[in-house]
N, C-alpha and C. Protein backbone atom coordinates (compact mmCIF):
# COMPACT_ATOMS: atom_id res chain seq x y z
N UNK A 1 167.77 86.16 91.22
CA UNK A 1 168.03 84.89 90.55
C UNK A 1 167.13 84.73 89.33
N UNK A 2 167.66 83.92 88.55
CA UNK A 2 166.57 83.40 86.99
C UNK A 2 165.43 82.83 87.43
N UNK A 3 164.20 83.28 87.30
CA UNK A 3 162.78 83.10 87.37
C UNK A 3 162.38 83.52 88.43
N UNK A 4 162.87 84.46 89.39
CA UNK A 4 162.54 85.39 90.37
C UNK A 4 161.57 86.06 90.03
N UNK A 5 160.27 85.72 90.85
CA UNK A 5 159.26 87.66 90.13
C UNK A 5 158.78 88.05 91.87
N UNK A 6 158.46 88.93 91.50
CA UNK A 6 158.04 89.87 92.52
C UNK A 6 156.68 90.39 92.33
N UNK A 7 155.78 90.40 94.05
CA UNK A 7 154.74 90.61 93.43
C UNK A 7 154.49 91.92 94.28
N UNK A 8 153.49 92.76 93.50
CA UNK A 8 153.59 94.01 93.89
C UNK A 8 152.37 94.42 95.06
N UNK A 9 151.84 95.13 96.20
CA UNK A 9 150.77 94.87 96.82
C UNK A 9 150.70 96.56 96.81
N UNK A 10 149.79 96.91 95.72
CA UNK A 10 150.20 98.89 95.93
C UNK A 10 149.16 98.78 94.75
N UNK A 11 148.24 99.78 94.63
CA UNK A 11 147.92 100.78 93.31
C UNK A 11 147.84 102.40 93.12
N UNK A 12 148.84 102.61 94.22
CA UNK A 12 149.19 104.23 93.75
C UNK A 12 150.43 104.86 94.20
N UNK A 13 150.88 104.01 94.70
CA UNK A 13 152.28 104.30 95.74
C UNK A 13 153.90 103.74 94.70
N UNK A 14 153.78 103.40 93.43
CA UNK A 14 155.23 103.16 92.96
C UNK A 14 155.55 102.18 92.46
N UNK A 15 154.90 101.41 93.40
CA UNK A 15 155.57 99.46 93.20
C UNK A 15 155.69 99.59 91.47
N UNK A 16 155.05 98.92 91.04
CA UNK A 16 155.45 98.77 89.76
C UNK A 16 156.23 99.63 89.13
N UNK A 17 156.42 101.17 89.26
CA UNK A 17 157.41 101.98 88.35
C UNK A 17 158.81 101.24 89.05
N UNK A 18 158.66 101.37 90.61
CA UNK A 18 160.28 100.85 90.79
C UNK A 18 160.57 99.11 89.88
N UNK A 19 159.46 98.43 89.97
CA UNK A 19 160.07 96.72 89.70
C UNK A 19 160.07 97.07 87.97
N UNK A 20 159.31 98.46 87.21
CA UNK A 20 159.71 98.51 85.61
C UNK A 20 161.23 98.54 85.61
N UNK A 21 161.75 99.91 86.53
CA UNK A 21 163.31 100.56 86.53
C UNK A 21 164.19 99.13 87.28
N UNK A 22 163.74 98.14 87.90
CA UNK A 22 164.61 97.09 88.12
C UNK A 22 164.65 95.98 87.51
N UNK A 23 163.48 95.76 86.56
CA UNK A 23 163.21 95.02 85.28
C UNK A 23 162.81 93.65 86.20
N UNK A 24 161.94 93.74 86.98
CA UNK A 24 161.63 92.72 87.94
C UNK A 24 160.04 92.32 87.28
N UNK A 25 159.88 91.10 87.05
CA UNK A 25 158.88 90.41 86.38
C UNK A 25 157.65 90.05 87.48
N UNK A 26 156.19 90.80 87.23
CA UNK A 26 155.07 90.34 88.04
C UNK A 26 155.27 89.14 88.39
N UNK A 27 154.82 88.59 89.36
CA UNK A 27 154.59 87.29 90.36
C UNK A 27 153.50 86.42 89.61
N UNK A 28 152.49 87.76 89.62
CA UNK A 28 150.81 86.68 89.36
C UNK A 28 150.15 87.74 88.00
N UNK A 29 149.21 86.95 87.77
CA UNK A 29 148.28 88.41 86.58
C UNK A 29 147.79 89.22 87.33
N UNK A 30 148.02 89.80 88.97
CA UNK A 30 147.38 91.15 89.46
C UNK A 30 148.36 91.87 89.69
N UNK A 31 148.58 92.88 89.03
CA UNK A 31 149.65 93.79 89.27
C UNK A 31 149.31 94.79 89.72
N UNK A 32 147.81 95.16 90.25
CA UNK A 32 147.33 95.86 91.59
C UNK A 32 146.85 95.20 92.48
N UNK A 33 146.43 95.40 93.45
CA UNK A 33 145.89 94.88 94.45
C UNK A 33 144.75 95.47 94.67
N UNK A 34 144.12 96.35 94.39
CA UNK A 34 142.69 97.51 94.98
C UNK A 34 141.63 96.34 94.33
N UNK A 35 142.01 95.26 93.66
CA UNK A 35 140.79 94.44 92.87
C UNK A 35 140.16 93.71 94.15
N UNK A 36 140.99 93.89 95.13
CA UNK A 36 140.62 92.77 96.27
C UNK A 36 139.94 93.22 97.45
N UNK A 37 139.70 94.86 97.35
CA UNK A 37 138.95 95.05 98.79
C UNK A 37 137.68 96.02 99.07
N UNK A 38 137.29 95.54 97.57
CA UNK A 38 135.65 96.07 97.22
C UNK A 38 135.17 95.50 95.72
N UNK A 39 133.88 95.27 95.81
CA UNK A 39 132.59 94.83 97.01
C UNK A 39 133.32 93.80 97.84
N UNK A 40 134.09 93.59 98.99
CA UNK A 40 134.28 92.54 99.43
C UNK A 40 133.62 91.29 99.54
N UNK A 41 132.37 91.39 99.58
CA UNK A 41 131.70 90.44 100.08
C UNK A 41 130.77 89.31 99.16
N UNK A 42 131.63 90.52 97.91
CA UNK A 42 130.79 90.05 96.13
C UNK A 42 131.63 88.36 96.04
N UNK A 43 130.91 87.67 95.49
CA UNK A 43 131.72 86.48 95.40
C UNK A 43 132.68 86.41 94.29
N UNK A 44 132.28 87.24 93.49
CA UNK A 44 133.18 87.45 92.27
C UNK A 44 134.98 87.92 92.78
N UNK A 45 134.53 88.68 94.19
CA UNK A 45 136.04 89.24 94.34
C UNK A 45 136.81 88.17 95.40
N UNK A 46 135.59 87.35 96.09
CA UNK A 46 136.36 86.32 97.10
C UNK A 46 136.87 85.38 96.18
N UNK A 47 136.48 85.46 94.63
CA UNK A 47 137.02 84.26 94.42
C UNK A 47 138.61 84.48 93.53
N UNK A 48 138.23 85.91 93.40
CA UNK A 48 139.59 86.49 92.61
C UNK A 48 140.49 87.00 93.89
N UNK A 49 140.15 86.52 95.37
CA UNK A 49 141.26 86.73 96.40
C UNK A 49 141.45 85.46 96.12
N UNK A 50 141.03 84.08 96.13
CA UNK A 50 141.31 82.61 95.99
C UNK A 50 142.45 82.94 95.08
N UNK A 51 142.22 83.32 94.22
CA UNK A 51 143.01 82.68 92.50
C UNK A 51 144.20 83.46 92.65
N UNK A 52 144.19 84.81 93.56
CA UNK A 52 145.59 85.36 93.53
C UNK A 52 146.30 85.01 94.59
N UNK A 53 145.59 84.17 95.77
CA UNK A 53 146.79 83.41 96.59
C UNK A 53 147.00 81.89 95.93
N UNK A 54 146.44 81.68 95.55
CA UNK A 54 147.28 80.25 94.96
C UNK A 54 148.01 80.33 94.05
N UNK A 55 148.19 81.90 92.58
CA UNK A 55 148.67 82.13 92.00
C UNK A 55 150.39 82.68 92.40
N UNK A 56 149.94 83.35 93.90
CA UNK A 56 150.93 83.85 94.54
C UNK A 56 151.81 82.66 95.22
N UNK A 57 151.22 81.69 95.95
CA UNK A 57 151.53 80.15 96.42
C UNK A 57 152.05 79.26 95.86
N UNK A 58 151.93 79.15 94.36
CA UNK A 58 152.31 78.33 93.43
C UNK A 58 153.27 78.80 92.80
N UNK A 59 153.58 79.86 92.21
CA UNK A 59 154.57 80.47 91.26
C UNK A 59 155.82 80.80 92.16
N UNK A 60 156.66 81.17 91.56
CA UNK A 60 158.27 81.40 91.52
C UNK A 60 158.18 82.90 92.39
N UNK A 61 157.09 83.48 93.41
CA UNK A 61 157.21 84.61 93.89
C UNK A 61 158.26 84.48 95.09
N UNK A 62 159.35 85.37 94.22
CA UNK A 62 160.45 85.36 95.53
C UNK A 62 160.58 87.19 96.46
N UNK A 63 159.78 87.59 96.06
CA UNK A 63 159.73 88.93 97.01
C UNK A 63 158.20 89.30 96.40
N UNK A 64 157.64 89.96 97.83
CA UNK A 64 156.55 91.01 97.41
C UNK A 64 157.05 92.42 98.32
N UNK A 65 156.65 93.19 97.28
CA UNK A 65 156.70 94.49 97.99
C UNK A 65 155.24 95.53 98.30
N UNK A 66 154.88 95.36 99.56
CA UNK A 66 153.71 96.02 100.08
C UNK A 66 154.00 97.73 100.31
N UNK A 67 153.31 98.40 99.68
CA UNK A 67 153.22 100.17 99.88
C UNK A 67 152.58 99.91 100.93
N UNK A 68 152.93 100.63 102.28
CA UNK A 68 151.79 100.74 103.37
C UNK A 68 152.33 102.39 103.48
N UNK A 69 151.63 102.81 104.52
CA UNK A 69 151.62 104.18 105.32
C UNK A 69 150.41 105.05 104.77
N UNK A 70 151.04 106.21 103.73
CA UNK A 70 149.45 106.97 103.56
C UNK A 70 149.35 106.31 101.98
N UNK A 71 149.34 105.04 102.14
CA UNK A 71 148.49 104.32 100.74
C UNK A 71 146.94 105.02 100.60
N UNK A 72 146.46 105.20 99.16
CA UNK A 72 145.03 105.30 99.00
C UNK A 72 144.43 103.77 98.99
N UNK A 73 143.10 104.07 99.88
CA UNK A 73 142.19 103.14 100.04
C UNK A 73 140.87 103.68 99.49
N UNK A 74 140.01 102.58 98.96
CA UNK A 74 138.71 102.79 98.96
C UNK A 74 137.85 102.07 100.45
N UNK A 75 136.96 102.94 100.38
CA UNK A 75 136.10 103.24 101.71
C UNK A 75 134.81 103.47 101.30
N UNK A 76 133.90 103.00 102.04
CA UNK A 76 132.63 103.10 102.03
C UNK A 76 132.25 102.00 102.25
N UNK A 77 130.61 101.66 101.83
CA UNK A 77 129.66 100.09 102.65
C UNK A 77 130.36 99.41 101.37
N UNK A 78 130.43 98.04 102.37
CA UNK A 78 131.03 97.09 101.67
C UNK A 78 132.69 96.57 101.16
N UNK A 79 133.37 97.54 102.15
CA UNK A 79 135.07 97.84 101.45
C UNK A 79 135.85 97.59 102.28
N UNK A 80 136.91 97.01 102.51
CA UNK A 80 137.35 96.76 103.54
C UNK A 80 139.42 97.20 103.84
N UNK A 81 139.97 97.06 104.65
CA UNK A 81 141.58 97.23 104.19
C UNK A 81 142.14 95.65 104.26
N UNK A 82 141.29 94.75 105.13
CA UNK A 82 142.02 93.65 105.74
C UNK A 82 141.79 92.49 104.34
N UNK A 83 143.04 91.59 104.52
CA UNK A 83 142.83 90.83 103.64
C UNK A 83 143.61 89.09 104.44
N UNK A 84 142.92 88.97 105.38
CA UNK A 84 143.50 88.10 106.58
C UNK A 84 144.53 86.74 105.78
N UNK A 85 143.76 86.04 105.00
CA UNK A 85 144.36 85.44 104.13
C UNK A 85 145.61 85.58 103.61
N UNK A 86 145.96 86.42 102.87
CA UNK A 86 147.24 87.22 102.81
C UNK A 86 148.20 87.53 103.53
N UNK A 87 147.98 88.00 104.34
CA UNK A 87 148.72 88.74 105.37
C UNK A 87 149.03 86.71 106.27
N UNK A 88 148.38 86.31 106.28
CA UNK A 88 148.85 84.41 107.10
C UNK A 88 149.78 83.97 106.00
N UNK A 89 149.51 84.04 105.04
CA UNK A 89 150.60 83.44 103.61
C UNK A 89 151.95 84.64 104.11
N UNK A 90 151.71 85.80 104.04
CA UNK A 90 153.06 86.38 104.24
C UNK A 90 153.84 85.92 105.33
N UNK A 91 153.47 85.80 106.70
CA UNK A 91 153.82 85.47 107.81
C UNK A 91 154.27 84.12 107.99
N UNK A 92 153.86 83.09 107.21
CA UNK A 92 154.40 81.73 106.89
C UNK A 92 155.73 81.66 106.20
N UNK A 93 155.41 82.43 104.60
CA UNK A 93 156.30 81.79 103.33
C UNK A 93 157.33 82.90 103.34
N UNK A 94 156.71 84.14 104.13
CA UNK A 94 158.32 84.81 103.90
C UNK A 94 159.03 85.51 105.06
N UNK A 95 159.65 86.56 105.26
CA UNK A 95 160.60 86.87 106.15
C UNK A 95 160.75 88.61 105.72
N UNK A 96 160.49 89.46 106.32
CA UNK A 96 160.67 91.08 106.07
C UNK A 96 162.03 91.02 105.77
N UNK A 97 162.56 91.77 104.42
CA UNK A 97 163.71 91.63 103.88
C UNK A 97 164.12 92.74 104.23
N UNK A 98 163.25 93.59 104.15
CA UNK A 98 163.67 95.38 104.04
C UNK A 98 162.53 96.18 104.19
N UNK A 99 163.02 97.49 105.17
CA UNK A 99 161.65 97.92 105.47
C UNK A 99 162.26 99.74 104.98
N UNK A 100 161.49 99.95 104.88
CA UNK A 100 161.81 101.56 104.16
C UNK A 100 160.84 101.99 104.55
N UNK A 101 160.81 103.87 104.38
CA UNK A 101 159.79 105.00 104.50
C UNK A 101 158.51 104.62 103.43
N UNK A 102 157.39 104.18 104.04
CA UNK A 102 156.51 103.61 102.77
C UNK A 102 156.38 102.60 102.20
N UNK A 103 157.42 101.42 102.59
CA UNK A 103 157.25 99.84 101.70
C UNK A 103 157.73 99.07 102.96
N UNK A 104 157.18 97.60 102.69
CA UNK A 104 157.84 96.37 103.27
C UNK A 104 158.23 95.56 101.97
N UNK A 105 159.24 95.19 102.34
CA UNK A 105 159.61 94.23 100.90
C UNK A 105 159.77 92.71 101.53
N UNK A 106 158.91 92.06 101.55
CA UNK A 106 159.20 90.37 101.73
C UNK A 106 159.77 89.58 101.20
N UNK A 107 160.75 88.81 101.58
CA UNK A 107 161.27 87.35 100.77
C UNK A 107 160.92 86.30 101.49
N UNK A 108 160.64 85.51 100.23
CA UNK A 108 160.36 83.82 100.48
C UNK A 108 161.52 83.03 101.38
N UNK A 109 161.03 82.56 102.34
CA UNK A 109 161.67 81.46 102.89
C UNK A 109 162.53 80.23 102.11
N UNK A 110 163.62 80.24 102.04
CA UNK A 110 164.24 79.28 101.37
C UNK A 110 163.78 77.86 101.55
């Protein structure tokens, strides 16, 4: 639909080349996600997890598409995979649309 965007939850797995080839418009200003799960504990990044769920909460995001399986992660002290926050906003506002080898694609609850 007109003002549909999609937000992408991946920085090495595709998301964005597929939403370039479907001409699908970012959700929020993070069009990776790896900004969010190191230094975790830096306040600089808890507060840039704040600003991208309300960015994500507030705007016209009518699908996200999450890369899971052998996604790259960073690891080591201080890094984490979980992003609890997130993952409660998904489970509320949307509904698993489509699940494929490597992605979940979510839509918003009407």
């Amino acid at each position: 639909n007109a003002g549909d965007t999609v937000q992408p939850l991946d920085f090495t797995g595709g998301a964005i080349h597929a939403m370039l080839l479907a001409k699908a418009e970012i959700a929020t200003p993070y069009p990776y996600d790896i900004l969010f799960y190191y230094p975790v504990s830096s306040s600089y990044i808890q507060n840039l997890r704040q600003k991208f769920l309300k960015s994500l909460n507030e705007g016209n995001c009518r699908f996200v598409i999450s890369i899971v399986g052998d996604r790259q992660w960073i690891s080591g002290p201080d890094s984490t995979r979980d992003f609890n926050e997130l993952q409660i906003l998904l489970d509320s506002q949307y509904r698993i649309a489509l699940e494929g080898p490597g992605y979940i694609l979510y839509e918003r609850h009407p």
